[in-house]
Amino acid sequence: ALKPDLVFSDVPYLCLDAAATVGVPSVALCSLNWADVYRTYCGDLPGSGRICDEITGAYRTARAFLRPAPSMPMTDLDNAREIAPIAIVGTPQPQVMREVTGRDEETKFVLIGVGGYGIDGFPLDGWPYLDGVCWIFPDGVLAQQSSVRRDDFYAQSEFGAMRYIDLLSSCGLVVTKTGYGTQTEAAVNRVPAICISRHDWPEHPYLADWHSKNGEVKLIDWEELGTSAFGEMVAELLWVRTWSSQPVLPDGAQQAADFIMKELNIS
């Protein structure tokens, strides 16, 4: 049988419970936990209190629950420990952008990075046209609306030679939705953002507050996407706003690794 020295969780709780049962130390890491998420959506259901207590109890068995900023508060976890953000630093490659598109140095690129959110209903028909701006969409968005063709629209796959984080850092703006990855990477790489709010997602208020303090971001609702007001926001962030926040150092991964090494008595 396996005899691990430590269990690392991001962030299922059953493995932590199992580790505690057989006496193996553990460490958890995440910006959220499933007890708080379950409580948000199912807290009024019969028996939900017991389920939340079981999940929270499993998380409490860890030596530490590492919370990379920005995280949910997790006030029920007395072993919670805050660490710096976890994000990748990209390498801007403006020359590659120009080679792929044939555009000049004055062109601004806007990356649409929303994961699978809203792909079926992207409002491309009335999408604003801004002089000197090109839009980079997920392939799925353009494929679903193949009748909409514009010379300022590009698919992400056309930049396939670039890492996604390098594509992000090469753009003048990213349009995203509530979510840890792109919001932290936008701030770390100093790329302004327009963020589609997911008000029902429990991380939303904490991500929005942190991003507002550490980046250049405008928060919108889905209904505003592609409107004339949206176009005005894009223009402001590309040409008017200047970066006013202090640099964000994404040291969270190293801090987590250092903590785990200490737990394993490895110097």
mmCIF file of C-alpha atoms in Angstrom:
data_model
loop_
_atom_site.group_PDB
_atom_site.id
_atom_site.type_symbol
_atom_site.label_atom_id
_atom_site.label_comp_id
_atom_site.label_asym_id
_atom_site.label_seq_id
_atom_site.Cartn_x
_atom_site.Cartn_y
_atom_site.Cartn_z
ATOM 1 C CA ALA A 1 0.000 0.000 0.000
ATOM 2 C CA LEU A 2 1.058 3.575 -0.572
ATOM 3 C CA LYS A 3 2.530 5.358 2.434
ATOM 4 C CA PRO A 4 2.631 9.059 1.506
ATOM 5 C CA ASP A 5 4.464 11.537 3.681
ATOM 6 C CA LEU A 6 1.821 14.200 3.033
ATOM 7 C CA VAL A 7 -1.461 14.704 1.177
ATOM 8 C CA PHE A 8 -1.889 17.938 -0.816
ATOM 9 C CA SER A 9 -5.443 18.952 -1.705
ATOM 10 C CA ASP A 10 -6.778 21.612 -4.122
ATOM 11 C CA VAL A 11 -9.334 21.319 -2.759
ATOM 12 C CA PRO A 12 -11.378 18.086 -2.323
ATOM 13 C CA TYR A 13 -12.150 17.308 1.300
ATOM 14 C CA LEU A 14 -12.623 13.527 1.334
ATOM 15 C CA CYS A 15 -8.909 12.914 0.805
ATOM 16 C CA LEU A 16 -8.157 15.163 3.785
ATOM 17 C CA ASP A 17 -10.622 13.225 5.920
ATOM 18 C CA ALA A 18 -9.060 9.947 4.795
ATOM 19 C CA ALA A 19 -5.552 11.230 5.494
ATOM 20 C CA ALA A 20 -6.539 12.227 9.015
ATOM 21 C CA THR A 21 -8.103 8.807 9.584
ATOM 22 C CA VAL A 22 -4.839 6.967 8.766
ATOM 23 C CA GLY A 23 -2.578 9.546 10.405
ATOM 24 C CA VAL A 24 -1.064 11.179 7.310
ATOM 25 C CA PRO A 25 -0.525 14.955 7.517
ATOM 26 C CA SER A 26 -2.135 17.133 4.877
ATOM 27 C CA VAL A 27 -2.149 20.631 3.412
ATOM 28 C CA ALA A 28 -5.019 22.259 1.509
ATOM 29 C CA LEU A 29 -4.763 25.154 -0.933
ATOM 30 C CA CYS A 30 -7.492 27.053 -2.759
ATOM 31 C CA SER A 31 -9.195 30.425 -3.071
ATOM 32 C CA LEU A 32 -12.517 28.773 -2.170
ATOM 33 C CA ASN A 33 -13.792 25.820 -0.197
ATOM 34 C CA TRP A 34 -16.738 23.570 -0.936
ATOM 35 C CA ALA A 35 -18.404 24.060 2.440
ATOM 36 C CA ASP A 36 -18.939 27.762 1.705
ATOM 37 C CA VAL A 37 -19.968 27.069 -1.885
ATOM 38 C CA TYR A 38 -22.444 24.380 -0.781
ATOM 39 C CA ARG A 39 -23.813 26.683 1.913
ATOM 40 C CA THR A 40 -24.425 29.428 -0.666
ATOM 41 C CA TYR A 41 -26.570 27.267 -2.927
ATOM 42 C CA CYS A 42 -27.963 24.595 -0.622
ATOM 43 C CA GLY A 43 -27.862 26.122 2.856
ATOM 44 C CA ASP A 44 -31.668 26.128 3.170
ATOM 45 C CA LEU A 45 -32.089 22.439 2.356
ATOM 46 C CA PRO A 46 -32.818 19.875 5.099
ATOM 47 C CA GLY A 47 -29.613 18.356 6.431
ATOM 48 C CA SER A 48 -27.382 20.991 4.872
ATOM 49 C CA GLY A 49 -25.944 22.028 8.235
ATOM 50 C CA ARG A 50 -24.654 18.512 8.886
ATOM 51 C CA ILE A 51 -23.092 18.309 5.425
ATOM 52 C CA CYS A 52 -21.379 21.698 5.837
ATOM 53 C CA ASP A 53 -20.042 20.620 9.238
ATOM 54 C CA GLU A 54 -18.628 17.409 7.752
ATOM 55 C CA ILE A 55 -16.868 19.283 4.940
ATOM 56 C CA THR A 56 -15.543 21.965 7.279
ATOM 57 C CA GLY A 57 -14.379 19.312 9.733
ATOM 58 C CA ALA A 58 -12.374 17.602 6.990
ATOM 59 C CA TYR A 59 -10.712 20.887 6.015
ATOM 60 C CA ARG A 60 -9.813 21.553 9.646
ATOM 61 C CA THR A 61 -7.751 18.372 9.800
ATOM 62 C CA ALA A 62 -5.170 19.874 7.427
ATOM 63 C CA ARG A 63 -1.984 21.355 8.894
ATOM 64 C CA ALA A 64 -2.995 24.519 7.032
ATOM 65 C CA PHE A 65 -5.543 25.671 4.493
ATOM 66 C CA LEU A 66 -3.493 28.017 2.312
ATOM 67 C CA ARG A 67 -5.612 30.856 0.896
ATOM 68 C CA PRO A 68 -3.997 32.515 -2.143
ATOM 69 C CA ALA A 69 -5.160 36.111 -2.412
ATOM 70 C CA PRO A 70 -7.851 36.946 -3.329
ATOM 71 C CA SER A 71 -9.746 34.258 -1.453
ATOM 72 C CA MET A 72 -13.069 33.797 0.269
ATOM 73 C CA PRO A 73 -12.789 34.684 3.990
ATOM 74 C CA MET A 74 -13.160 31.115 5.343
ATOM 75 C CA THR A 75 -13.814 32.329 8.892
ATOM 76 C CA ASP A 76 -14.888 28.814 9.926
ATOM 77 C CA LEU A 77 -11.381 27.473 9.333
ATOM 78 C CA ASP A 78 -9.016 28.186 12.203
ATOM 79 C CA ASN A 79 -6.146 26.720 10.161
ATOM 80 C CA ALA A 80 -6.595 29.132 7.252
ATOM 81 C CA ARG A 81 -3.415 30.936 6.257
ATOM 82 C CA GLU A 82 -3.230 33.681 3.643
ATOM 83 C CA ILE A 83 -0.528 33.642 0.991
ATOM 84 C CA ALA A 84 0.210 35.855 -2.028
ATOM 85 C CA PRO A 85 -1.639 35.445 -5.333
ATOM 86 C CA ILE A 86 -0.864 32.507 -7.586
ATOM 87 C CA ALA A 87 -0.571 33.621 -11.200
ATOM 88 C CA ILE A 88 1.731 33.283 -14.214
ATOM 89 C CA VAL A 89 3.743 36.207 -15.536
ATOM 90 C CA GLY A 90 3.545 36.398 -19.317
ATOM 91 C CA THR A 91 6.001 37.701 -21.898
ATOM 92 C CA PRO A 92 4.472 40.342 -24.195
ATOM 93 C CA GLN A 93 5.120 39.497 -27.843
ATOM 94 C CA PRO A 94 3.871 42.466 -29.909
ATOM 95 C CA GLN A 95 5.944 41.439 -32.906
ATOM 96 C CA VAL A 96 4.195 38.052 -33.068
ATOM 97 C CA MET A 97 0.815 39.782 -32.830
ATOM 98 C CA ARG A 98 1.685 41.975 -35.803
ATOM 99 C CA GLU A 99 3.067 39.062 -37.826
ATOM 100 C CA VAL A 100 -0.081 36.978 -37.307
ATOM 101 C CA THR A 101 -2.513 39.783 -38.133
ATOM 102 C CA GLY A 102 -0.548 42.011 -40.492
ATOM 103 C CA ARG A 103 -1.498 45.009 -38.353
ATOM 104 C CA ASP A 104 0.652 48.019 -37.534
ATOM 105 C CA GLU A 105 2.160 49.047 -34.215
ATOM 106 C CA GLU A 106 -0.759 51.338 -33.377
ATOM 107 C CA THR A 107 -3.308 48.506 -33.337
ATOM 108 C CA LYS A 108 -4.798 47.571 -29.976
ATOM 109 C CA PHE A 109 -5.792 43.962 -29.305
ATOM 110 C CA VAL A 110 -8.632 42.951 -26.978
ATOM 111 C CA LEU A 111 -8.711 39.356 -25.744
ATOM 112 C CA ILE A 112 -12.074 37.787 -24.965
ATOM 113 C CA GLY A 113 -11.300 35.223 -22.261
ATOM 114 C CA VAL A 114 -14.518 33.959 -20.684
ATOM 115 C CA GLY A 115 -14.005 30.190 -20.626
ATOM 116 C CA GLY A 116 -17.256 28.489 -21.567
ATOM 117 C CA TYR A 117 -19.390 31.274 -20.097
ATOM 118 C CA GLY A 118 -22.040 32.581 -22.489
ATOM 119 C CA ILE A 119 -20.427 31.205 -25.648
ATOM 120 C CA ASP A 120 -23.824 30.246 -27.053
ATOM 121 C CA GLY A 121 -25.192 33.767 -26.788
ATOM 122 C CA PHE A 122 -22.362 36.145 -27.580
ATOM 123 C CA PRO A 123 -23.863 39.305 -29.143
ATOM 124 C CA LEU A 124 -21.609 39.478 -32.194
ATOM 125 C CA ASP A 125 -24.277 40.932 -34.499
ATOM 126 C CA GLY A 126 -24.123 44.317 -32.812
ATOM 127 C CA TRP A 127 -20.538 44.157 -31.577
ATOM 128 C CA PRO A 128 -18.973 47.643 -31.536
ATOM 129 C CA TYR A 129 -16.460 48.582 -34.171
ATOM 130 C CA LEU A 130 -13.580 50.693 -32.853
ATOM 131 C CA ASP A 131 -11.001 52.143 -35.182
ATOM 132 C CA GLY A 132 -7.589 50.631 -34.532
ATOM 133 C CA VAL A 133 -8.940 47.788 -32.364
ATOM 134 C CA CYS A 134 -8.913 44.050 -33.103
ATOM 135 C CA TRP A 135 -10.845 41.462 -31.086
ATOM 136 C CA ILE A 136 -9.545 37.975 -30.278
ATOM 137 C CA PHE A 137 -12.371 35.529 -29.522
ATOM 138 C CA PRO A 138 -12.497 31.913 -28.368
ATOM 139 C CA ASP A 139 -12.828 29.742 -31.456
ATOM 140 C CA GLY A 140 -16.161 28.435 -30.187
ATOM 141 C CA VAL A 141 -17.725 31.898 -30.208
ATOM 142 C CA LEU A 142 -16.846 32.533 -33.848
ATOM 143 C CA ALA A 143 -17.788 28.981 -34.883
ATOM 144 C CA GLN A 144 -21.242 29.270 -33.318
ATOM 145 C CA GLN A 145 -21.913 32.454 -35.266
ATOM 146 C CA SER A 146 -20.122 31.688 -38.507
ATOM 147 C CA SER A 147 -22.364 34.083 -40.444
ATOM 148 C CA VAL A 148 -20.782 37.023 -38.626
ATOM 149 C CA ARG A 149 -17.486 37.790 -40.338
ATOM 150 C CA ARG A 150 -15.388 40.912 -39.741
ATOM 151 C CA ASP A 151 -11.783 41.676 -40.536
ATOM 152 C CA ASP A 152 -11.227 42.902 -36.965
ATOM 153 C CA PHE A 153 -12.264 39.503 -35.510
ATOM 154 C CA TYR A 154 -9.607 36.844 -34.881
ATOM 155 C CA ALA A 155 -9.822 33.359 -33.373
ATOM 156 C CA GLN A 156 -7.516 32.493 -30.485
ATOM 157 C CA SER A 157 -6.202 29.491 -32.420
ATOM 158 C CA GLU A 158 -4.630 31.852 -34.965
ATOM 159 C CA PHE A 159 -2.135 32.722 -32.228
ATOM 160 C CA GLY A 160 -1.471 29.055 -31.465
ATOM 161 C CA ALA A 161 2.298 29.468 -31.359
ATOM 162 C CA MET A 162 1.929 31.651 -28.245
ATOM 163 C CA ARG A 163 1.251 30.528 -24.703
ATOM 164 C CA TYR A 164 -2.128 31.808 -23.550
ATOM 165 C CA ILE A 165 -0.526 33.907 -20.813
ATOM 166 C CA ASP A 166 1.757 35.528 -23.409
ATOM 167 C CA LEU A 167 -1.270 36.279 -25.582
ATOM 168 C CA LEU A 168 -2.971 37.870 -22.578
ATOM 169 C CA SER A 169 0.047 39.981 -21.676
ATOM 170 C CA SER A 170 0.385 41.093 -25.327
ATOM 171 C CA CYS A 171 -3.136 42.561 -25.395
ATOM 172 C CA GLY A 172 -4.214 46.019 -24.333
ATOM 173 C CA LEU A 173 -7.359 44.716 -22.624
ATOM 174 C CA VAL A 174 -9.014 41.462 -21.599
ATOM 175 C CA VAL A 175 -12.755 40.860 -21.356
ATOM 176 C CA THR A 176 -13.407 38.093 -18.851
ATOM 177 C CA LYS A 177 -15.894 36.920 -16.227
ATOM 178 C CA THR A 178 -15.695 36.430 -12.475
ATOM 179 C CA GLY A 179 -12.959 33.876 -11.915
ATOM 180 C CA TYR A 180 -9.672 33.617 -10.033
ATOM 181 C CA GLY A 181 -7.329 32.775 -12.923
ATOM 182 C CA THR A 182 -7.829 35.562 -15.457
ATOM 183 C CA GLN A 183 -8.589 38.235 -12.869
ATOM 184 C CA THR A 184 -5.355 37.643 -10.970
ATOM 185 C CA GLU A 185 -3.301 37.223 -14.144
ATOM 186 C CA ALA A 186 -4.705 40.447 -15.579
ATOM 187 C CA ALA A 187 -3.654 42.333 -12.454
ATOM 188 C CA VAL A 188 -0.240 40.659 -12.217
ATOM 189 C CA ASN A 189 0.503 41.349 -15.901
ATOM 190 C CA ARG A 190 -0.951 44.865 -15.671
ATOM 191 C CA VAL A 191 -3.564 44.291 -18.363
ATOM 192 C CA PRO A 192 -6.782 46.312 -17.924
ATOM 193 C CA ALA A 193 -9.950 44.226 -17.760
ATOM 194 C CA ILE A 194 -13.686 44.348 -18.263
ATOM 195 C CA CYS A 195 -15.216 41.692 -16.051
ATOM 196 C CA ILE A 196 -18.683 40.189 -16.530
ATOM 197 C CA SER A 197 -20.054 39.831 -13.012
ATOM 198 C CA ARG A 198 -21.379 36.507 -11.756
ATOM 199 C CA HIS A 199 -23.350 37.767 -8.796
ATOM 200 C CA ASP A 200 -24.494 34.293 -7.783
ATOM 201 C CA TRP A 201 -20.971 32.891 -7.501
ATOM 202 C CA PRO A 202 -19.765 33.113 -3.877
ATOM 203 C CA GLU A 203 -16.260 34.286 -4.797
ATOM 204 C CA HIS A 204 -17.577 37.256 -6.769
ATOM 205 C CA PRO A 205 -17.511 40.043 -4.123
ATOM 206 C CA TYR A 206 -14.006 39.146 -2.949
ATOM 207 C CA LEU A 207 -12.531 38.877 -6.451
ATOM 208 C CA ALA A 208 -14.229 42.124 -7.521
ATOM 209 C CA ASP A 209 -12.957 44.040 -4.481
ATOM 210 C CA TRP A 210 -9.386 42.756 -4.843
ATOM 211 C CA HIS A 211 -9.287 43.375 -8.595
ATOM 212 C CA SER A 212 -10.595 46.917 -8.153
ATOM 213 C CA LYS A 213 -7.807 47.650 -5.668
ATOM 214 C CA ASN A 214 -4.992 45.910 -7.537
ATOM 215 C CA GLY A 215 -5.781 46.420 -11.222
ATOM 216 C CA GLU A 216 -7.671 48.478 -13.754
ATOM 217 C CA VAL A 217 -11.109 46.877 -14.107
ATOM 218 C CA LYS A 218 -14.669 47.769 -14.966
ATOM 219 C CA LEU A 219 -17.444 45.445 -13.819
ATOM 220 C CA ILE A 220 -20.433 44.892 -16.097
ATOM 221 C CA ASP A 221 -23.446 42.605 -16.320
ATOM 222 C CA TRP A 222 -23.954 40.191 -19.210
ATOM 223 C CA GLU A 223 -26.661 42.416 -20.710
ATOM 224 C CA GLU A 224 -24.134 45.239 -21.193
ATOM 225 C CA LEU A 225 -21.738 43.148 -23.263
ATOM 226 C CA GLY A 226 -21.404 44.410 -26.837
ATOM 227 C CA THR A 227 -23.458 47.583 -26.271
ATOM 228 C CA SER A 228 -22.375 51.115 -27.125
ATOM 229 C CA ALA A 229 -21.633 51.689 -23.422
ATOM 230 C CA PHE A 230 -19.387 48.631 -23.521
ATOM 231 C CA GLY A 231 -17.553 50.119 -26.507
ATOM 232 C CA GLU A 232 -17.010 53.334 -24.561
ATOM 233 C CA MET A 233 -15.529 51.348 -21.650
ATOM 234 C CA VAL A 234 -13.158 49.599 -24.026
ATOM 235 C CA ALA A 235 -12.010 52.904 -25.504
ATOM 236 C CA GLU A 236 -11.486 54.427 -22.053
ATOM 237 C CA LEU A 237 -9.416 51.513 -20.783
ATOM 238 C CA LEU A 238 -7.328 51.332 -23.970
ATOM 239 C CA TRP A 239 -6.598 55.019 -24.475
ATOM 240 C CA VAL A 240 -7.545 57.098 -21.424
ATOM 241 C CA ARG A 241 -6.992 55.198 -18.194
ATOM 242 C CA THR A 242 -3.467 54.850 -16.825
ATOM 243 C CA TRP A 243 -2.348 52.117 -14.456
ATOM 244 C CA SER A 244 -2.537 53.464 -10.921
ATOM 245 C CA SER A 245 -2.147 50.323 -8.780
ATOM 246 C CA GLN A 246 1.088 49.032 -7.315
ATOM 247 C CA PRO A 247 2.638 45.926 -8.935
ATOM 248 C CA VAL A 248 1.230 42.619 -7.687
ATOM 249 C CA LEU A 249 3.842 39.964 -6.931
ATOM 250 C CA PRO A 250 2.521 36.433 -7.595
ATOM 251 C CA ASP A 251 4.607 34.743 -4.905
ATOM 252 C CA GLY A 252 1.855 32.421 -3.673
ATOM 253 C CA ALA A 253 3.113 29.269 -5.400
ATOM 254 C CA GLN A 254 6.582 29.688 -3.906
ATOM 255 C CA GLN A 255 5.125 30.421 -0.472
ATOM 256 C CA ALA A 256 2.988 27.280 -0.699
ATOM 257 C CA ALA A 257 5.975 25.211 -1.810
ATOM 258 C CA ASP A 258 8.067 26.578 1.061
ATOM 259 C CA PHE A 259 5.333 25.657 3.540
ATOM 260 C CA ILE A 260 5.068 22.110 2.179
ATOM 261 C CA MET A 261 8.837 21.671 2.223
ATOM 262 C CA LYS A 262 8.875 22.746 5.864
ATOM 263 C CA GLU A 263 6.139 20.250 6.680
ATOM 264 C CA LEU A 264 8.226 17.534 5.031
ATOM 265 C CA ASN A 265 11.363 18.687 6.885
ATOM 266 C CA ILE A 266 13.118 19.359 3.587
ATOM 267 C CA SER A 267 15.452 22.338 3.576
#
